[in-house]
């Protein structure tokens, strides 16, 4: 049987929120089979639980933000996508996350620190079948037109692949690879995707700062690009780090559905908003998906039965 996973022991991280600039501590705890991933705001007089699911997403403008039932008036946790991506990359289904502020620490701007934390805590196989969400019908969402066109789609596939295309009108970005295809069954998440950092353009950063955003952002947790070049002294971690970070984000955004996907994901210039819209569109059609388990591991797609680094 392909089993659900949690972590063996609790682990902690302290850092700043990239948008809030606030110092925050999170504690990751093991959780029972079927729990899914649940954030708990422990800084409030009454702790509030926020289960991660498609409809708990309440804001996707700068990052993926959740609140109970997606109610914007309720306590939030923002920027969940890198931690969720690390969970997906390690095949973790069940986790309780205590957090004492409203934003997940950005750490180094990638998912690598979370992969390290989760692996240090140890991965526990649970005696319950892992539930995959198998896409049965193509689902696509689009926004804009002409140069502003972006789209994302899911098509049936016995496995889980992600294909991403970016197009930035910036020489420093366009000089790098702008298209990448990643196969989750390859076992290469930790090596090929997890280390890709978030990025920002200097002119956008000034604008966002004036609106009280990216207050915690710095060259310690993001690639910063001006009109011509990468400003970080150490340069890029991958030749195509920008598009790989978009795949890292997409893996985290798709994990919000509560199950690893069996699908081919493709995106052209998409982002957090389109990713959540895609999941909502998928769930709106009961014929478009089904939940499946693998009693015999040999029936699962290649690579899915192996322990970390992937699945
Ligand atoms: Zn990101």
Tab-separated table of C-alpha atoms and ligand atoms in Angstrom:
chain	number	residue	atom	x	y	z
A	1	UNK	CA	0.000	0.000	0.000
A	2	UNK	CA	1.216	3.510	-0.782
A	3	UNK	CA	0.989	5.176	2.636
A	4	UNK	CA	0.245	8.639	3.981
A	5	UNK	CA	3.116	10.541	5.556
A	6	UNK	CA	3.740	12.887	8.421
A	7	UNK	CA	6.910	13.838	10.328
A	8	UNK	CA	8.442	11.811	13.165
A	9	UNK	CA	9.051	14.605	15.683
A	10	UNK	CA	8.324	18.306	16.041
A	11	UNK	CA	10.625	20.929	14.611
A	12	UNK	CA	10.796	24.734	14.748
A	13	UNK	CA	11.841	27.628	12.577
A	14	UNK	CA	12.163	31.345	13.282
A	15	UNK	CA	12.358	34.001	10.587
A	16	UNK	CA	10.636	37.024	9.083
A	17	UNK	CA	7.600	37.310	6.844
A	18	UNK	CA	8.674	38.655	3.439
A	19	UNK	CA	5.631	40.943	3.189
A	20	UNK	CA	4.949	41.825	6.838
A	21	UNK	CA	8.610	42.062	7.892
A	22	UNK	CA	7.440	40.613	11.219
A	23	UNK	CA	9.463	38.122	13.203
A	24	UNK	CA	7.596	34.815	13.390
A	25	UNK	CA	8.083	31.373	14.881
A	26	UNK	CA	6.517	28.202	13.504
A	27	UNK	CA	6.409	24.739	15.039
A	28	UNK	CA	5.744	21.775	12.756
A	29	UNK	CA	4.103	18.788	14.468
A	30	UNK	CA	3.167	15.257	13.395
A	31	UNK	CA	-0.543	14.784	12.606
A	32	UNK	CA	-2.852	11.760	12.370
A	33	UNK	CA	-3.778	10.185	8.999
A	34	UNK	CA	-6.511	12.122	7.220
A	35	UNK	CA	-5.683	15.420	9.000
A	36	UNK	CA	-4.183	17.153	5.990
A	37	UNK	CA	-2.154	20.299	6.635
A	38	UNK	CA	-3.567	22.602	9.314
A	39	UNK	CA	-2.188	25.952	10.476
A	40	UNK	CA	-2.950	27.089	14.030
A	41	UNK	CA	-2.614	30.771	14.938
A	42	UNK	CA	-1.296	30.438	18.493
A	43	UNK	CA	-0.756	34.180	19.062
A	44	UNK	CA	-4.481	34.882	19.392
A	45	UNK	CA	-6.372	34.846	22.721
A	46	UNK	CA	-8.288	31.834	21.338
A	47	UNK	CA	-6.084	29.790	18.983
A	48	UNK	CA	-7.663	29.550	15.516
A	49	UNK	CA	-7.222	26.502	13.243
A	50	UNK	CA	-6.990	27.089	9.500
A	51	UNK	CA	-7.119	23.826	7.515
A	52	UNK	CA	-5.442	24.160	4.129
A	53	UNK	CA	-7.872	23.539	1.287
A	54	UNK	CA	-8.855	25.143	-2.000
A	55	UNK	CA	-11.658	27.180	-0.451
A	56	UNK	CA	-9.602	28.442	2.508
A	57	UNK	CA	-7.594	30.602	0.078
A	58	UNK	CA	-8.743	34.207	0.631
A	59	UNK	CA	-6.050	36.268	-1.141
A	60	UNK	CA	-3.664	35.509	-4.019
A	61	UNK	CA	-2.343	38.956	-4.913
A	62	UNK	CA	1.255	38.726	-3.675
A	63	UNK	CA	1.286	35.246	-2.174
A	64	UNK	CA	-1.198	32.528	-1.291
A	65	UNK	CA	-3.089	33.482	1.873
A	66	UNK	CA	-5.616	31.371	3.785
A	67	UNK	CA	-8.241	31.968	6.469
A	68	UNK	CA	-11.012	29.768	7.932
A	69	UNK	CA	-13.423	29.046	5.023
A	70	UNK	CA	-11.635	31.740	2.997
A	71	UNK	CA	-13.372	34.460	5.046
A	72	UNK	CA	-11.221	37.622	4.696
A	73	UNK	CA	-12.541	38.885	8.037
A	74	UNK	CA	-11.041	35.904	9.892
A	75	UNK	CA	-7.435	35.449	11.092
A	76	UNK	CA	-5.066	34.715	8.198
A	77	UNK	CA	-1.824	33.024	7.363
A	78	UNK	CA	-0.097	34.430	4.313
A	79	UNK	CA	2.699	33.159	2.044
A	80	UNK	CA	2.060	29.448	2.665
A	81	UNK	CA	3.247	28.303	-0.779
A	82	UNK	CA	6.946	27.553	-0.180
A	83	UNK	CA	6.276	25.451	2.927
A	84	UNK	CA	3.417	23.650	1.105
A	85	UNK	CA	5.743	23.049	-1.838
A	86	UNK	CA	8.317	21.406	0.455
A	87	UNK	CA	5.553	19.194	1.923
A	88	UNK	CA	4.497	18.150	-1.581
A	89	UNK	CA	8.105	17.523	-2.597
A	90	UNK	CA	8.578	15.166	0.353
A	91	UNK	CA	5.138	13.613	-0.004
A	92	UNK	CA	3.941	14.810	3.415
A	93	UNK	CA	0.153	14.562	3.746
A	94	UNK	CA	-0.457	15.391	7.408
A	95	UNK	CA	1.042	18.216	9.444
A	96	UNK	CA	0.046	20.637	12.202
A	97	UNK	CA	1.748	24.017	12.002
A	98	UNK	CA	1.638	26.344	14.996
A	99	UNK	CA	2.377	29.921	13.934
A	100	UNK	CA	2.558	33.038	16.117
A	101	UNK	CA	1.971	35.707	13.428
A	102	UNK	CA	0.073	35.999	10.153
A	103	UNK	CA	2.856	35.091	7.740
A	104	UNK	CA	5.046	32.010	7.213
A	105	UNK	CA	8.771	32.869	7.551
A	106	UNK	CA	10.412	33.335	4.154
A	107	UNK	CA	13.777	31.941	5.380
A	108	UNK	CA	16.038	31.943	2.297
A	109	UNK	CA	13.187	32.644	-0.159
A	110	UNK	CA	13.081	29.076	-1.466
A	111	UNK	CA	11.725	25.758	-0.155
A	112	UNK	CA	15.180	24.345	0.653
A	113	UNK	CA	15.138	25.338	4.344
A	114	UNK	CA	11.723	23.702	4.782
A	115	UNK	CA	12.901	20.534	3.043
A	116	UNK	CA	15.857	20.471	5.452
A	117	UNK	CA	13.613	21.059	8.488
A	118	UNK	CA	11.115	18.355	7.495
A	119	UNK	CA	13.837	15.862	6.665
A	120	UNK	CA	15.597	16.602	9.976
A	121	UNK	CA	12.334	15.876	11.800
A	122	UNK	CA	12.178	12.563	9.914
A	123	UNK	CA	9.439	11.266	7.616
A	124	UNK	CA	6.944	8.848	9.175
A	125	UNK	CA	4.943	6.401	7.049
A	126	UNK	CA	1.391	6.032	8.398
A	127	UNK	CA	-0.843	3.015	8.250
A	128	UNK	CA	-3.406	4.601	5.981
A	129	UNK	CA	-3.564	4.707	2.174
A	130	UNK	CA	-2.287	7.896	0.559
A	131	UNK	CA	-5.081	9.624	-1.338
A	132	UNK	CA	-4.289	11.125	-4.718
A	133	UNK	CA	-6.537	13.435	-6.670
A	134	UNK	CA	-6.662	12.064	-10.204
A	135	UNK	CA	-7.672	14.519	-12.909
A	136	UNK	CA	-10.089	12.837	-15.349
A	137	UNK	CA	-10.949	15.712	-17.705
A	138	UNK	CA	-8.893	18.681	-18.966
A	139	UNK	CA	-9.558	21.889	-17.023
A	140	UNK	CA	-8.232	25.268	-18.124
A	141	UNK	CA	-8.428	28.862	-16.870
A	142	UNK	CA	-7.400	32.008	-18.774
A	143	UNK	CA	-6.947	35.681	-18.003
A	144	UNK	CA	-6.206	38.712	-20.180
A	145	UNK	CA	-5.457	38.823	-23.888
A	146	UNK	CA	-2.626	39.709	-26.271
A	147	UNK	CA	0.558	40.407	-24.332
A	148	UNK	CA	-1.391	40.160	-21.081
A	149	UNK	CA	-2.672	36.635	-21.780
A	150	UNK	CA	-1.967	34.004	-19.143
A	151	UNK	CA	-3.396	30.547	-18.662
A	152	UNK	CA	-3.070	27.396	-16.620
A	153	UNK	CA	-4.441	23.923	-17.209
A	154	UNK	CA	-4.589	20.401	-15.821
A	155	UNK	CA	-4.869	17.380	-18.087
A	156	UNK	CA	-5.159	13.673	-17.212
A	157	UNK	CA	-1.793	11.963	-16.690
A	158	UNK	CA	-0.630	8.820	-14.866
A	159	UNK	CA	1.982	10.726	-12.873
A	160	UNK	CA	2.490	14.378	-11.923
A	161	UNK	CA	4.366	16.761	-14.199
A	162	UNK	CA	4.558	20.560	-14.204
A	163	UNK	CA	5.426	22.628	-17.250
A	164	UNK	CA	5.906	26.379	-16.888
A	165	UNK	CA	6.605	29.168	-19.347
A	166	UNK	CA	7.449	32.700	-18.221
A	167	UNK	CA	7.937	35.832	-20.330
A	168	UNK	CA	9.497	38.816	-18.624
A	169	UNK	CA	10.325	42.009	-20.400
A	170	UNK	CA	13.639	42.151	-18.577
A	171	UNK	CA	17.020	41.231	-20.071
A	172	UNK	CA	18.317	39.667	-16.817
A	173	UNK	CA	15.377	37.264	-16.734
A	174	UNK	CA	14.983	36.666	-20.460
A	175	UNK	CA	18.676	35.735	-20.672
A	176	UNK	CA	17.861	32.679	-18.536
A	177	UNK	CA	15.792	29.614	-19.449
A	178	UNK	CA	12.117	30.617	-19.425
A	179	UNK	CA	10.562	27.205	-19.888
A	180	UNK	CA	10.947	24.159	-17.665
A	181	UNK	CA	9.221	20.820	-17.289
A	182	UNK	CA	9.476	18.938	-14.027
A	183	UNK	CA	8.370	15.376	-13.254
A	184	UNK	CA	7.521	14.808	-9.580
A	185	UNK	CA	8.209	11.097	-10.054
A	186	UNK	CA	11.856	11.841	-10.919
A	187	UNK	CA	12.955	12.135	-7.290
A	188	UNK	CA	14.719	15.407	-8.151
A	189	UNK	CA	12.516	17.934	-6.298
A	190	UNK	CA	15.118	18.677	-3.643
A	191	UNK	CA	17.941	19.041	-6.145
A	192	UNK	CA	16.243	20.706	-9.122
A	193	UNK	CA	13.389	22.794	-7.669
A	194	UNK	CA	13.586	23.355	-3.899
A	195	UNK	CA	16.523	25.803	-3.973
A	196	UNK	CA	14.954	28.249	-6.466
A	197	UNK	CA	14.360	31.599	-4.725
A	198	UNK	CA	11.574	34.094	-5.103
A	199	UNK	CA	12.475	37.194	-7.095
A	200	UNK	CA	11.593	40.848	-7.497
A	201	UNK	CA	12.370	43.783	-9.782
A	202	UNK	CA	13.815	46.881	-8.073
A	203	UNK	CA	11.133	49.173	-9.531
A	204	UNK	CA	8.315	46.897	-8.285
A	205	UNK	CA	9.973	46.581	-4.881
A	206	UNK	CA	9.967	50.381	-4.386
A	207	UNK	CA	6.278	50.520	-5.312
A	208	UNK	CA	5.376	47.590	-3.049
A	209	UNK	CA	7.337	49.044	-0.119
A	210	UNK	CA	5.373	52.277	-0.450
A	211	UNK	CA	2.217	50.150	-0.052
A	212	UNK	CA	3.604	48.370	3.007
A	213	UNK	CA	4.493	45.168	1.137
A	214	UNK	CA	7.760	43.170	0.908
A	215	UNK	CA	8.897	44.850	4.131
A	216	UNK	CA	10.903	41.730	5.049
A	217	UNK	CA	12.367	41.230	1.576
A	218	UNK	CA	16.127	41.502	1.061
A	219	UNK	CA	18.895	39.947	-0.983
A	220	UNK	CA	19.134	37.333	1.795
A	221	UNK	CA	15.724	35.923	0.804
A	222	UNK	CA	15.101	36.968	-2.802
A	223	UNK	CA	16.784	37.438	-6.151
A	224	UNK	CA	16.708	41.164	-6.876
A	225	UNK	CA	16.850	42.281	-10.502
A	226	UNK	CA	17.189	45.822	-11.868
A	227	UNK	CA	16.497	46.692	-15.512
A	228	UNK	CA	19.579	44.824	-16.717
A	229	UNK	CA	21.053	42.383	-14.226
A	230	UNK	CA	20.814	40.265	-11.100
A	231	UNK	CA	22.025	42.392	-8.173
A	232	UNK	CA	22.771	39.567	-5.705
A	233	UNK	CA	26.557	39.233	-5.427
A	234	UNK	CA	26.369	35.414	-5.483
A	235	UNK	CA	24.350	35.362	-8.723
A	236	UNK	CA	21.808	32.623	-9.487
A	237	UNK	CA	21.563	29.153	-7.918
A	238	UNK	CA	20.301	27.624	-11.192
A	239	UNK	CA	20.704	28.982	-14.717
A	240	UNK	CA	16.900	28.972	-14.940
A	241	UNK	CA	16.128	29.855	-11.300
A	242	UNK	CA	13.227	32.215	-12.162
A	243	UNK	CA	11.074	29.658	-13.991
A	244	UNK	CA	12.024	26.984	-11.467
A	245	UNK	CA	10.716	29.198	-8.682
A	246	UNK	CA	7.420	29.505	-10.567
A	247	UNK	CA	7.243	25.689	-10.620
A	248	UNK	CA	8.094	25.597	-6.891
A	249	UNK	CA	5.200	28.019	-6.269
A	250	UNK	CA	2.822	26.016	-8.503
A	251	UNK	CA	3.633	22.796	-6.612
A	252	UNK	CA	2.774	24.596	-3.341
A	253	UNK	CA	-0.366	26.198	-4.778
A	254	UNK	CA	-1.614	22.853	-6.144
A	255	UNK	CA	-0.918	21.101	-2.815
A	256	UNK	CA	-3.599	23.370	-1.330
A	257	UNK	CA	-6.187	20.971	-2.829
A	258	UNK	CA	-5.274	18.581	0.011
A	259	UNK	CA	-3.972	15.687	-2.099
A	260	UNK	CA	-1.051	15.131	-4.431
A	261	UNK	CA	-2.285	15.380	-8.014
A	262	UNK	CA	-2.186	12.800	-10.740
A	263	UNK	CA	-2.169	15.209	-13.667
A	264	UNK	CA	-0.083	17.206	-16.084
A	265	UNK	CA	-0.051	20.859	-15.009
A	266	UNK	CA	0.856	23.480	-17.618
A	267	UNK	CA	1.054	27.228	-17.107
A	268	UNK	CA	1.830	30.142	-19.368
A	269	UNK	CA	2.725	33.211	-17.260
A	270	UNK	CA	0.363	32.128	-14.466
A	271	UNK	CA	0.680	32.755	-10.769
A	272	UNK	CA	-1.033	32.278	-7.402
A	273	UNK	CA	-4.389	33.713	-8.527
A	274	UNK	CA	-4.692	31.562	-11.620
A	275	UNK	CA	-3.490	28.475	-9.731
A	276	UNK	CA	-6.263	28.793	-7.162
A	277	UNK	CA	-8.824	29.543	-9.872
A	278	UNK	CA	-7.717	26.369	-11.659
A	279	UNK	CA	-8.319	24.261	-8.528
A	280	UNK	CA	-11.744	25.859	-7.997
A	281	UNK	CA	-12.656	25.139	-11.603
A	282	UNK	CA	-11.519	21.528	-11.189
A	283	UNK	CA	-13.500	20.967	-7.975
A	284	UNK	CA	-16.598	22.617	-9.459
A	285	UNK	CA	-16.999	19.666	-11.853
A	286	UNK	CA	-17.424	16.398	-9.939
A	287	UNK	CA	-16.833	14.517	-13.209
A	288	UNK	CA	-13.393	16.095	-13.661
A	289	UNK	CA	-11.621	14.281	-10.824
A	290	UNK	CA	-11.649	11.356	-8.424
A	291	UNK	CA	-9.757	10.341	-5.278
A	292	UNK	CA	-7.631	7.219	-5.762
A	293	UNK	CA	-5.345	5.089	-3.565
A	294	UNK	CA	-2.800	2.413	-4.474
A	295	UNK	CA	-3.221	-0.811	-2.523
A	296	UNK	CA	-0.418	-2.247	-4.644
A	297	UNK	CA	2.523	0.169	-4.924
A	298	UNK	CA	3.347	-1.290	-8.334
A	299	UNK	CA	0.170	0.299	-9.722
A	300	UNK	CA	1.378	3.784	-8.751
A	301	UNK	CA	3.236	5.961	-11.295
A	302	UNK	CA	7.003	5.382	-11.456
A	303	UNK	CA	8.894	7.015	-8.588
A	304	UNK	CA	5.863	7.632	-6.378
A	305	UNK	CA	6.525	4.797	-3.924
A	306	UNK	CA	10.070	5.858	-2.984
A	307	UNK	CA	10.739	7.655	0.260
A	308	UNK	CA	12.199	11.189	0.290
A	309	UNK	CA	13.586	13.098	-1.594
A	310	UNK	CA	10.376	12.778	-3.612
A	311	UNK	CA	7.140	11.080	-2.683
B	1	LIG	ZN1	7.278	31.924	-4.329
